[in-house]
Short mmCIF file of C-alpha atoms in Angstrom, two decimals:
data_model
loop_
_atom_site.label_atom_id
_atom_site.label_comp_id
_atom_site.label_asym_id
_atom_site.label_seq_id
_atom_site.Cartn_x
_atom_site.Cartn_y
_atom_site.Cartn_z
CA UNK K 22 0.00 0.00 0.00
CA UNK K 23 1.36 3.37 -0.92
CA UNK K 24 1.60 6.06 1.66
CA UNK K 25 0.98 8.78 -0.91
CA UNK K 26 0.47 8.70 -4.67
CA UNK K 27 0.78 11.92 -6.62
CA UNK K 28 -0.01 12.49 -10.25
CA UNK K 29 1.45 15.66 -11.75
CA UNK K 30 -0.33 16.55 -14.99
CA UNK K 31 1.82 18.90 -17.02
CA UNK K 32 0.03 21.28 -19.36
CA UNK K 33 2.73 22.63 -21.66
CA UNK K 34 2.67 26.43 -21.84
CA UNK K 35 4.12 27.99 -25.01
CA UNK K 36 3.12 31.63 -24.56
CA UNK K 37 1.68 34.02 -21.99
CA UNK K 38 -0.42 37.16 -22.35
CA UNK K 39 -2.46 39.52 -20.24
CA UNK K 40 -6.17 39.80 -21.09
CA UNK K 41 -9.63 39.79 -19.60
CA UNK K 42 -9.99 36.11 -18.70
CA UNK K 43 -7.74 33.47 -17.21
CA UNK K 44 -7.50 30.48 -19.51
CA UNK K 45 -5.25 28.09 -21.38
CA UNK K 46 -5.96 27.58 -25.08
CA UNK K 47 -3.59 25.62 -27.31
CA UNK K 48 -0.79 26.13 -24.82
CA UNK K 49 -1.31 29.90 -24.59
CA UNK K 50 -1.83 31.09 -21.04
CA UNK K 51 -3.99 34.18 -20.75
CA UNK K 52 -4.22 35.98 -17.40
CA UNK K 53 -7.17 38.17 -16.40
CA UNK K 54 -5.18 41.28 -15.50
CA UNK K 55 -7.81 43.29 -13.67
CA UNK K 56 -9.28 40.16 -12.04
CA UNK K 57 -5.93 39.15 -10.59
CA UNK K 58 -5.15 42.66 -9.36
CA UNK K 59 -8.54 42.84 -7.63
CA UNK K 60 -8.01 39.37 -6.13
CA UNK K 61 -4.61 40.30 -4.71
CA UNK K 62 -5.80 43.68 -3.45
CA UNK K 63 -8.31 41.91 -1.21
CA UNK K 64 -5.31 41.99 1.12
CA UNK K 65 -5.56 45.49 2.54
CA UNK K 66 -1.84 45.58 3.21
CA UNK K 67 -1.27 45.82 -0.55
CA UNK K 68 -1.32 49.31 -1.97
CA UNK K 69 -0.52 48.64 -5.60
CA UNK K 70 0.08 45.74 -7.96
CA UNK K 71 1.73 45.96 -11.37
CA UNK K 72 1.45 42.94 -13.65
CA UNK K 73 3.58 42.31 -16.69
CA UNK K 74 4.88 39.40 -18.71
CA UNK K 75 8.43 38.44 -19.66
CA UNK K 76 9.07 35.85 -22.33
CA UNK K 77 12.20 33.87 -23.23
CA UNK K 78 14.41 35.81 -25.63
CA UNK K 79 13.02 39.29 -24.89
CA UNK K 80 15.58 41.91 -23.84
CA UNK K 81 13.90 42.20 -20.47
CA UNK K 82 15.47 42.28 -17.02
CA UNK K 83 13.48 41.50 -13.86
CA UNK K 84 14.89 42.91 -10.60
CA UNK K 85 14.76 42.53 -7.61
CA UNK K 86 13.12 39.12 -7.71
CA UNK K 87 11.66 37.94 -4.43
CA UNK K 88 10.34 34.49 -5.30
CA UNK K 89 9.36 32.32 -8.25
CA UNK K 90 6.30 30.07 -8.00
CA UNK K 91 4.83 27.51 -10.39
CA UNK K 92 1.11 28.00 -11.06
CA UNK K 93 -0.85 24.85 -10.28
CA UNK K 94 -4.29 23.56 -9.42
CA UNK K 95 -5.37 20.60 -7.34
CA UNK K 96 -7.88 18.57 -9.32
CA UNK K 97 -8.23 15.52 -7.11
CA UNK K 98 -7.43 14.86 -3.44
CA UNK K 99 -6.01 17.36 -0.98
CA UNK K 100 -6.99 21.00 -1.24
CA UNK K 101 -6.19 23.73 -3.72
CA UNK K 102 -3.53 26.30 -2.85
CA UNK K 103 -0.73 26.13 -0.30
CA UNK K 104 -2.06 24.38 2.83
CA UNK K 105 -1.31 26.28 6.01
CA UNK K 106 -0.71 29.54 4.13
CA UNK K 107 -3.26 30.30 1.42
CA UNK K 108 -5.57 27.36 2.14
CA UNK K 109 -6.84 25.32 5.07
CA UNK K 110 -4.69 22.52 6.36
CA UNK K 111 -4.76 19.42 4.15
CA UNK K 112 -2.47 16.59 3.12
CA UNK K 113 -0.13 17.51 0.25
CA UNK K 114 1.31 14.88 -2.07
CA UNK K 115 -1.73 12.73 -2.76
CA UNK K 116 -4.18 12.79 -5.66
CA UNK K 117 -3.73 14.80 -8.83
CA UNK K 118 -2.28 18.23 -9.48
CA UNK K 119 -2.27 20.08 -12.79
CA UNK K 120 0.75 22.23 -13.54
CA UNK K 121 1.04 25.06 -16.05
CA UNK K 122 4.41 23.71 -17.10
CA UNK K 123 6.67 26.36 -18.57
CA UNK K 124 4.89 29.24 -16.83
CA UNK K 125 6.05 30.96 -13.64
CA UNK K 126 4.90 33.66 -11.28
CA UNK K 127 7.80 35.98 -10.46
CA UNK K 128 7.27 38.30 -7.50
CA UNK K 129 9.15 41.57 -7.49
CA UNK K 130 9.56 44.22 -4.84
CA UNK K 131 12.03 45.70 -2.40
CA UNK K 132 11.71 44.82 1.25
CA UNK K 133 15.16 46.18 2.02
CA UNK K 134 17.22 48.52 -0.15
CA UNK K 135 20.11 46.17 -0.77
CA UNK K 136 18.09 43.43 -2.42
CA UNK K 137 19.34 42.02 -5.67
CA UNK K 138 18.24 38.95 -7.58
CA UNK K 139 18.11 39.37 -11.32
CA UNK K 140 16.48 37.38 -14.12
CA UNK K 141 17.58 38.34 -17.64
CA UNK K 142 15.37 36.85 -20.32
CA UNK K 143 18.00 37.07 -23.07
CA UNK K 144 21.73 36.89 -23.76
CA UNK K 145 24.46 36.21 -21.25
CA UNK K 146 22.24 36.62 -18.19
CA UNK K 147 19.70 34.13 -19.54
CA UNK K 148 22.35 31.43 -19.73
CA UNK K 149 22.71 31.43 -15.96
CA UNK K 150 19.15 31.35 -14.67
CA UNK K 151 16.60 28.59 -15.28
CA UNK K 152 13.83 31.21 -15.11
CA UNK K 153 14.86 32.77 -18.43
CA UNK K 154 13.21 29.80 -20.12
CA UNK K 155 9.84 30.13 -18.40
CA UNK K 156 6.97 32.35 -19.53
CA UNK K 157 6.89 34.67 -16.58
CA UNK K 158 4.02 36.63 -15.11
CA UNK K 159 5.70 39.31 -13.03
CA UNK K 160 3.83 40.55 -9.98
CA UNK K 161 5.33 43.80 -8.68
CA UNK K 162 3.93 44.45 -5.21
CA UNK K 163 3.87 47.78 -3.36
CA UNK K 164 2.63 47.59 0.20
CA UNK K 165 0.87 50.11 2.41
CA UNK K 166 3.17 52.55 4.16
CA UNK K 167 4.34 51.87 7.69
CA UNK K 168 4.29 48.06 7.55
CA UNK K 169 6.86 46.38 9.76
CA UNK K 170 9.51 44.46 7.75
CA UNK K 171 8.14 41.04 8.85
CA UNK K 172 4.63 41.97 7.74
CA UNK K 173 5.96 43.42 4.50
CA UNK K 174 7.77 40.16 3.71
CA UNK K 175 4.73 38.08 4.58
CA UNK K 176 2.47 40.25 2.42
CA UNK K 177 4.69 39.88 -0.63
CA UNK K 178 5.23 36.14 -0.05
CA UNK K 179 1.53 35.42 0.29
CA UNK K 180 0.64 37.60 -2.70
CA UNK K 181 2.92 35.50 -4.91
CA UNK K 182 1.36 32.26 -3.68
CA UNK K 183 -2.16 33.60 -4.19
CA UNK K 184 -1.27 34.76 -7.70
CA UNK K 185 0.00 31.24 -8.49
CA UNK K 186 -3.27 29.82 -7.14
CA UNK K 187 -5.36 32.26 -9.21
CA UNK K 188 -3.46 31.59 -12.45
CA UNK K 189 -3.22 27.85 -11.80
CA UNK K 190 -7.01 27.52 -11.89
CA UNK K 191 -6.77 27.94 -15.68
CA UNK K 192 -5.49 24.36 -15.83
CA UNK K 193 -8.36 22.79 -13.92
CA UNK K 194 -10.31 21.35 -16.86
CA UNK K 195 -7.47 21.01 -19.35
CA UNK K 196 -6.18 17.59 -20.40
CA UNK K 197 -2.47 17.49 -19.54
CA UNK K 198 0.17 16.86 -22.20
CA UNK K 199 1.95 14.42 -19.91
CA UNK K 200 1.31 12.87 -16.51
CA UNK K 201 4.10 12.01 -14.05
CA UNK K 202 3.34 9.62 -11.20
CA UNK K 203 5.17 9.64 -7.87
CA UNK K 204 4.44 6.94 -5.35
CA UNK K 205 6.34 5.57 -2.42
CA UNK K 206 5.11 3.02 0.08
CA UNK K 207 6.05 2.58 3.69
CA UNK K 208 9.71 2.03 4.46
CA UNK K 209 8.95 -1.60 5.36
CA UNK K 210 7.07 -2.23 2.12
CA UNK K 211 9.70 -0.63 -0.10
CA UNK K 212 12.53 -2.42 1.70
CA UNK K 213 10.71 -5.77 1.36
CA UNK K 214 10.37 -5.08 -2.37
CA UNK K 215 13.98 -4.00 -2.84
CA UNK K 216 15.88 -5.80 -0.07
CA UNK K 217 19.26 -5.63 -1.79
CA UNK K 218 19.25 -1.96 -2.80
CA UNK K 219 21.04 0.60 -0.62
CA UNK K 220 18.62 2.64 1.49
CA UNK K 221 19.00 6.35 0.77
CA UNK K 222 17.62 9.33 2.67
CA UNK K 223 17.62 12.89 1.35
CA UNK K 224 18.45 15.51 4.02
CA UNK K 225 17.40 18.92 2.71
CA UNK K 226 18.81 21.88 4.62
CA UNK K 227 16.78 25.09 4.47
CA UNK K 228 17.65 28.60 5.61
CA UNK K 229 15.74 29.32 8.83
CA UNK K 230 17.36 32.31 10.52
CA UNK K 231 14.86 35.14 10.64
CA UNK K 232 13.52 37.84 8.37
CA UNK K 233 14.31 37.26 4.66
CA UNK K 234 15.96 33.99 5.72
CA UNK K 235 12.98 31.69 6.42
CA UNK K 236 11.37 28.52 5.10
CA UNK K 237 7.84 27.30 5.78
CA UNK K 238 6.44 23.74 5.85
CA UNK K 239 2.63 23.69 5.80
CA UNK K 240 2.88 27.31 6.92
CA UNK K 241 4.99 26.45 9.97
CA UNK K 242 8.20 28.42 10.24
CA UNK K 243 10.85 25.72 10.08
CA UNK K 244 13.09 27.67 12.46
CA UNK K 245 10.85 26.57 15.30
CA UNK K 246 10.84 22.82 14.70
CA UNK K 247 13.27 19.92 14.99
CA UNK K 248 14.36 18.19 11.79
CA UNK K 249 11.33 16.37 10.50
CA UNK K 250 10.51 13.55 8.11
CA UNK K 251 8.66 14.46 4.93
CA UNK K 252 7.28 12.22 2.21
CA UNK K 253 8.94 13.46 -1.00
CA UNK K 254 5.52 13.97 -2.60
CA UNK K 255 4.63 16.60 -0.02
CA UNK K 256 7.39 18.91 -1.18
CA UNK K 257 6.54 18.27 -4.86
CA UNK K 258 2.97 19.27 -4.05
CA UNK K 259 3.25 22.65 -2.33
CA UNK K 260 4.00 21.83 1.31
CA UNK K 261 7.25 23.83 1.29
CA UNK K 262 7.37 27.58 0.65
CA UNK K 263 10.38 29.89 0.51
CA UNK K 264 10.59 33.03 2.62
CA UNK K 265 14.24 33.51 1.76
CA UNK K 266 15.08 36.43 -0.48
CA UNK K 267 18.59 37.72 -0.07
CA UNK K 268 20.73 34.87 -1.39
CA UNK K 269 19.83 35.12 -5.05
CA UNK K 270 22.08 32.51 -6.60
CA UNK K 271 21.53 29.71 -4.13
CA UNK K 272 18.14 30.44 -2.62
CA UNK K 273 15.68 27.63 -3.19
CA UNK K 274 12.67 29.40 -4.66
CA UNK K 275 9.21 27.97 -4.04
CA UNK K 276 9.27 26.85 -7.71
CA UNK K 277 12.42 24.84 -7.02
CA UNK K 278 10.85 23.25 -3.94
CA UNK K 279 7.87 22.30 -6.13
CA UNK K 280 10.30 20.77 -8.64
CA UNK K 281 13.13 19.63 -6.37
CA UNK K 282 15.70 18.05 -8.70
CA UNK K 283 17.18 15.85 -5.98
CA UNK K 284 13.76 14.34 -5.30
CA UNK K 285 13.13 13.83 -9.03
CA UNK K 286 16.50 12.11 -9.45
CA UNK K 287 16.12 9.92 -6.36
CA UNK K 288 12.67 8.88 -7.56
CA UNK K 289 14.16 8.04 -10.98
CA UNK K 290 16.66 5.67 -9.34
CA UNK K 291 14.22 4.21 -6.80
CA UNK K 292 13.86 0.48 -7.31
CA UNK K 293 16.77 0.48 -9.77
CA UNK K 294 19.91 1.52 -7.97
CA UNK K 295 18.59 2.71 -4.63
CA UNK K 296 15.73 2.41 -2.17
CA UNK K 297 14.61 6.02 -1.55
CA UNK K 298 13.30 6.25 2.01
CA UNK K 299 12.18 9.88 2.27
CA UNK K 300 13.25 13.42 3.04
CA UNK K 301 14.49 14.88 6.31
CA UNK K 302 13.89 18.63 6.37
CA UNK K 303 16.75 20.21 8.33
CA UNK K 304 16.60 23.75 9.73
CA UNK K 305 19.75 25.88 9.57
CA UNK K 306 20.13 27.74 12.85
CA UNK K 307 22.38 30.70 13.65
CA UNK K 308 23.59 29.39 16.97
CA UNK K 309 26.16 26.66 17.26
CA UNK K 310 23.89 24.87 19.77
CA UNK K 311 21.14 24.87 17.15
CA UNK K 312 23.51 23.48 14.55
CA UNK K 313 24.65 20.70 16.89
CA UNK K 314 21.04 19.84 17.77
CA UNK K 315 19.84 19.79 14.15
CA UNK K 316 22.78 17.71 12.92
CA UNK K 317 22.51 15.20 15.82
CA UNK K 318 18.78 14.89 15.20
CA UNK K 319 19.23 14.41 11.44
CA UNK K 320 21.74 11.61 11.93
CA UNK K 321 19.49 10.00 14.54
CA UNK K 322 16.48 10.06 12.17
CA UNK K 323 18.59 8.65 9.32
CA UNK K 324 19.82 5.87 11.65
CA UNK K 325 16.29 5.07 12.84
CA UNK K 326 15.24 4.78 9.19
CA UNK K 327 18.09 2.36 8.55
CA UNK K 328 19.76 4.57 5.97
CA UNK K 329 22.91 3.33 4.26
CA UNK K 330 23.50 6.72 2.66
CA UNK K 331 22.32 10.31 2.97
CA UNK K 332 22.32 12.93 0.23
CA UNK K 333 22.61 16.35 1.91
CA UNK K 334 21.78 19.59 0.09
CA UNK K 335 22.55 23.01 1.53
CA UNK K 336 20.79 26.34 1.19
CA UNK K 337 22.69 29.60 1.42
CA UNK K 338 26.31 30.16 2.14
CA UNK K 339 28.47 31.07 5.11
CA UNK K 340 27.29 29.75 8.46
CA UNK K 341 25.24 26.87 6.88
CA UNK K 342 28.54 25.38 5.68
CA UNK K 343 29.08 24.37 9.31
CA UNK K 344 25.75 22.51 9.45
CA UNK K 345 26.53 20.74 6.18
CA UNK K 346 29.84 19.43 7.44
CA UNK K 347 28.53 18.59 10.92
CA UNK K 348 25.90 16.35 9.30
CA UNK K 349 28.56 14.84 7.04
CA UNK K 350 31.00 14.11 9.86
CA UNK K 351 28.37 12.65 12.18
CA UNK K 352 26.80 10.48 9.46
CA UNK K 353 30.14 9.09 8.33
CA UNK K 354 31.08 8.40 11.95
CA UNK K 355 27.82 6.43 12.29
CA UNK K 356 28.65 4.37 9.22
CA UNK K 357 26.27 6.22 6.90
CA UNK K 358 27.84 7.33 3.62
CA UNK K 359 27.21 10.93 2.57
CA UNK K 360 27.05 12.90 -0.63
CA UNK K 361 26.96 16.68 -0.19
CA UNK K 362 25.50 19.18 -2.63
CA UNK K 363 26.61 22.77 -2.17
CA UNK K 364 27.98 25.68 -4.16
CA UNK K 365 31.36 27.34 -3.96
CA UNK K 366 32.79 30.70 -3.10
CA UNK K 367 36.07 29.90 -4.73
CA UNK K 368 37.22 33.40 -5.74
CA UNK K 369 36.98 34.90 -9.20
CA UNK K 370 39.45 32.40 -10.64
CA UNK K 371 37.74 29.49 -8.88
CA UNK K 372 40.97 28.48 -7.16
CA UNK K 373 40.27 29.32 -3.49
CA UNK K 374 38.94 27.15 -0.67
CA UNK K 375 35.26 26.89 -1.64
CA UNK K 376 33.47 26.59 1.73
CA UNK K 377 33.71 28.34 5.08
CA UNK K 378 34.34 25.00 6.78
CA UNK K 379 36.07 21.76 5.87
CA UNK K 380 36.06 18.11 6.95
CA UNK K 381 38.21 15.13 5.99
CA UNK K 382 35.01 13.06 5.82
CA UNK K 383 33.57 15.19 2.99
CA UNK K 384 34.89 13.07 0.14
CA UNK K 385 31.82 13.07 -2.12
CA UNK K 386 30.80 16.65 -2.81
CA UNK K 387 28.82 17.98 -5.76
CA UNK K 388 29.27 21.65 -6.65
CA UNK K 389 26.43 23.76 -7.98
CA UNK K 390 28.90 26.31 -9.31
CA UNK K 391 31.11 29.18 -8.16
CA UNK K 392 29.13 32.12 -6.77
CA UNK K 393 32.09 34.46 -7.33
CA UNK K 394 32.27 33.84 -11.08
CA UNK K 395 31.98 37.19 -12.91
CA UNK K 396 29.46 37.71 -15.69
CA UNK K 397 28.79 40.74 -17.90
CA UNK K 398 25.15 41.64 -18.41
CA UNK K 399 24.38 44.00 -21.32
CA UNK K 400 21.77 46.77 -20.88
CA UNK K 401 18.13 45.71 -21.17
CA UNK K 402 15.50 47.30 -23.42
CA UNK K 403 13.01 47.04 -20.58
CA UNK K 404 13.37 46.66 -16.82
CA UNK K 405 10.55 45.16 -14.79
CA UNK K 406 10.72 46.06 -11.11
CA UNK K 407 12.99 48.65 -9.61
CA UNK K 408 15.67 50.14 -11.87
CA UNK K 409 17.46 51.48 -8.81
CA UNK K 410 18.14 47.89 -7.73
CA UNK K 411 20.55 47.61 -10.65
CA UNK K 412 22.78 50.11 -8.88
CA UNK K 413 22.97 47.64 -5.98
CA UNK K 414 24.69 45.25 -8.39
CA UNK K 415 26.80 48.02 -9.87
CA UNK K 416 27.71 49.47 -6.50
CA UNK K 417 29.55 46.46 -5.17
CA UNK K 418 32.98 47.08 -6.60
CA UNK K 419 35.12 49.25 -8.85
CA UNK K 420 34.68 48.94 -12.59
CA UNK K 421 31.42 47.03 -12.43
CA UNK K 422 29.49 49.50 -14.61
CA UNK K 423 31.03 49.59 -18.09
CA UNK K 424 30.92 52.49 -20.56
CA UNK K 425 28.29 50.89 -22.79
CA UNK K 426 25.96 50.44 -19.83
CA UNK K 427 26.81 46.77 -19.33
CA UNK K 428 27.12 45.50 -15.79
CA UNK K 429 29.76 43.22 -14.47
CA UNK K 430 28.48 41.28 -11.50
CA UNK K 431 29.11 38.08 -9.64
CA UNK K 432 26.89 35.07 -10.23
CA UNK K 433 25.58 35.49 -6.71
CA UNK K 434 23.23 38.19 -8.02
CA UNK K 435 21.52 35.89 -10.54
CA UNK K 436 18.45 33.97 -9.38
CA UNK K 437 19.03 30.23 -9.24
CA UNK K 438 22.49 30.43 -10.88
CA UNK K 439 24.22 28.07 -8.45
CA UNK K 440 21.29 26.06 -7.09
CA UNK K 441 22.28 23.69 -4.33
CA UNK K 442 19.47 21.29 -5.20
CA UNK K 443 20.66 21.10 -8.81
CA UNK K 444 17.76 22.97 -10.38
CA UNK K 445 19.84 25.18 -12.65
CA UNK K 446 21.84 25.45 -15.85
CA UNK K 447 25.45 24.79 -14.91
CA UNK K 448 26.90 21.33 -14.72
CA UNK K 449 30.00 19.60 -13.37
CA UNK K 450 32.66 18.01 -15.56
CA UNK K 451 35.53 15.83 -14.49
CA UNK K 452 38.87 16.71 -16.04
CA UNK C 19 22.92 37.31 31.53
CA UNK C 20 25.52 34.79 30.45
CA UNK C 21 26.25 36.26 27.07
CA UNK C 22 28.19 39.05 25.47
CA UNK C 23 27.37 40.69 22.15
CA UNK C 24 30.24 41.93 20.03
CA UNK C 25 28.94 44.42 17.47
CA UNK C 26 29.73 47.42 15.33
CA UNK C 27 26.03 48.10 14.81
CA UNK C 28 24.81 51.22 16.64
CA UNK C 29 21.21 49.94 16.37
CA UNK C 30 22.19 46.96 18.53
CA UNK C 31 23.93 49.00 21.20
CA UNK C 32 20.83 51.12 21.56
CA UNK C 33 18.69 48.15 22.54
CA UNK C 34 20.88 45.60 24.30
CA UNK C 35 23.07 45.28 27.37
CA UNK C 36 26.24 43.18 27.72
CA UNK C 37 27.88 44.77 24.76
CA UNK C 38 31.34 45.14 23.30
CA UNK C 39 31.00 47.94 20.78
CA UNK C 40 33.58 47.98 18.00
CA UNK C 41 34.17 51.35 16.39
CA UNK C 42 35.12 49.95 13.03
CA UNK C 43 34.21 47.65 10.16
CA UNK C 44 32.57 44.23 10.11
CA UNK C 45 36.06 42.78 9.55
CA UNK C 46 37.36 44.52 12.68
CA UNK C 47 34.37 43.17 14.59
CA UNK C 48 35.33 39.63 13.60
CA UNK C 49 38.92 40.30 14.70
CA UNK C 50 37.62 41.46 18.10
CA UNK C 51 35.57 38.26 18.34
CA UNK C 52 38.70 36.25 17.55
CA UNK C 53 40.66 38.01 20.29
CA UNK C 54 37.91 37.30 22.83
CA UNK C 55 37.70 33.66 21.73
CA UNK C 56 41.43 33.40 22.37
CA UNK C 57 40.82 34.79 25.86
CA UNK C 58 38.44 31.88 26.48
CA UNK C 59 35.00 33.10 25.38
CA UNK C 60 33.01 30.48 23.48
CA UNK C 61 31.01 31.28 20.37
CA UNK C 62 27.25 31.11 20.76
CA UNK C 63 26.27 32.34 17.28
CA UNK C 64 28.18 31.65 14.10
CA UNK C 65 30.20 34.73 13.06
CA UNK C 66 29.05 34.55 9.43
CA UNK C 67 25.57 35.17 8.01
CA UNK C 68 23.64 32.57 6.02
CA UNK C 69 23.30 34.58 2.83
CA UNK C 70 25.77 36.27 0.54
CA UNK C 71 24.07 39.64 0.77
CA UNK C 72 24.39 39.70 4.54
CA UNK C 73 28.06 38.71 4.18
CA UNK C 74 28.47 42.07 2.42
CA UNK C 75 26.81 43.88 5.33
CA UNK C 76 28.94 46.64 6.89
CA UNK C 77 27.41 45.71 10.27
CA UNK C 78 27.92 42.47 12.14
CA UNK C 79 26.90 41.24 15.56
CA UNK C 80 28.18 38.03 17.14
CA UNK C 81 27.07 36.42 20.41
CA UNK C 82 29.67 35.00 22.78
CA UNK C 83 29.01 32.86 25.85
CA UNK C 84 30.82 32.42 29.13
CA UNK C 85 34.52 32.90 29.51
CA UNK C 86 36.00 29.45 30.01
CA UNK C 87 39.22 28.48 31.75
CA UNK C 88 40.79 27.52 28.44
CA UNK C 89 40.27 28.33 24.76
CA UNK C 90 37.36 26.52 23.12
CA UNK C 91 38.95 24.76 20.12
CA UNK C 92 35.75 24.61 18.07
CA UNK C 93 35.11 28.33 18.52
CA UNK C 94 38.71 29.15 17.61
CA UNK C 95 38.58 27.18 14.36
CA UNK C 96 35.20 28.65 13.37
CA UNK C 97 36.21 32.28 13.94
CA UNK C 98 39.54 31.84 12.10
CA UNK C 99 37.79 30.21 9.12
CA UNK C 100 35.11 32.92 9.19
CA UNK C 101 37.68 35.73 9.08
CA UNK C 102 39.46 34.22 6.11
CA UNK C 103 36.14 33.63 4.34
CA UNK C 104 35.00 37.19 5.00
CA UNK C 105 38.30 38.62 3.74
CA UNK C 106 38.06 36.66 0.51
CA UNK C 107 34.55 37.96 -0.11
CA UNK C 108 35.43 41.57 0.53
CA UNK C 109 38.66 41.58 -1.49
CA UNK C 110 37.03 43.15 -4.54
CA UNK C 111 34.14 44.94 -2.93
CA UNK C 112 33.63 48.51 -1.83
CA UNK C 113 31.80 49.07 1.45
CA UNK C 114 28.10 49.50 0.65
CA UNK C 115 27.22 52.62 2.60
CA UNK C 116 24.11 53.48 0.58
CA UNK C 117 22.01 50.99 2.53
CA UNK C 118 23.43 51.40 6.00
CA UNK C 119 20.08 51.82 7.71
CA UNK C 120 18.63 48.64 6.16
CA UNK C 121 21.75 46.65 7.00
CA UNK C 122 21.61 47.89 10.61
CA UNK C 123 17.97 46.85 10.84
CA UNK C 124 18.57 43.39 9.33
CA UNK C 125 21.59 42.73 11.55
CA UNK C 126 19.51 43.62 14.61
CA UNK C 127 16.54 41.47 13.52
CA UNK C 128 18.74 38.45 12.78
CA UNK C 129 20.55 38.94 16.10
CA UNK C 130 17.22 38.94 17.93
CA UNK C 131 16.24 35.72 16.11
CA UNK C 132 19.50 34.14 17.28
CA UNK C 133 18.89 35.31 20.87
CA UNK C 134 15.42 33.74 20.72
CA UNK C 135 16.74 30.35 19.60
CA UNK C 136 17.61 28.98 23.03
CA UNK C 137 18.37 31.76 25.51
CA UNK C 138 18.00 29.59 28.61
CA UNK C 139 20.99 27.47 27.72
CA UNK C 140 23.49 30.27 27.82
#
């Protein structure tokens, strides 16, 4: 008997436009502009909404990006929306969900003045972000004056989720182009079926350190809970939402949670090379005591599950490197093999020590790319969002704004450029 | 209170006791933390932020615990690694003074979140 069975019906989107109804016809997504604005402005904390679209290949720059969300609708089982945040509590990961595949909601708006996070839809910048290939509905959100920063962040986060819910409804009665099925039984059942395959757990670290550095599971701020076991389908079906918006290159957007590449890949190998047991969601604390507690607890859960190996992915950079290596060291000491997925701050030439911490046990490490790599972004014909945010990129160092208006910046400014769950464009090669 | 906050953020000094105020940069704040760790203070919060943008912050606050009889090895390694990491990041960067007020606010908010994590243990 399966614990959860999820069908993801992908409706392939080939174009996006603003209009007077929300619908999908022949792969063209039309969004009811005034209807969506009115829907979002039901939240009295929102003063103004600007909607626009950005398509692959257009000389358009979106900045500063807060989050990216995939528009979806629940057509069977569970409840529509994001349980615990935009909808009542319900089980995610069971039943059928339709996805407007190829479309994305991109929320834009400053919460603090130093925000960056750029998506270029064309040229050099487009090479580095996976969201240059999606048909993007940009939702630029201005909030009422005087809101506290926490409330401001929450307002913008929830507006993006509600927009995804509103747009996703267009896929309710459409026959999907393809249907993916994800099912995983109890650990006992799967192990009985695949007794000889190595048992693998995925430990997903998420930033959980306060304002602009938070992650939510069913609406619960993960900072306040111990590491917890998740069925992989729950994350693929909207249980996990990003509240993190200052680490552009390696933040895990809500879209990337909904399409977690590590989960996809572990599912693909389940029953073939491995026995995929589930996901441990690991908070990243600021205090060393919190890091010790979370890493001890993660290893204990993996041991209780009988894991032979743990894949660990990080989010962010700096103090989370300590958590990553604590988990690695403790797992290896317990006889559990580890593979780490991270990104590198290896200097502009890529030759420096890549992490803020090291461990002899970290022998299998996958890099999502070098955050310090320098790219040159030519001027855009159109900027969606806040043009002044471009000066945040230009203001970092000498010579970053070239005579022709091009910007030199580090990859860390580009959304999703060095994803630590592998949902991005760069790849690793062995020399 | 069993903790000490080392900070160069004026917004923190305005609201908290048990303070070592550093009149200087974020880098100098980390150096002060290192010196105190070598005197025996243990690290309570990690000296680095969790996001690249906050690594560029001109303001930094770090929480230290009790002064121990001898140097805490783990704390010493972490602060040394953090200083070298911070230096590498800032090599090519100019101080971002245009957003001082926002950086002060964020540093204070993240410090408060750290203080809320498990204050009874300190």
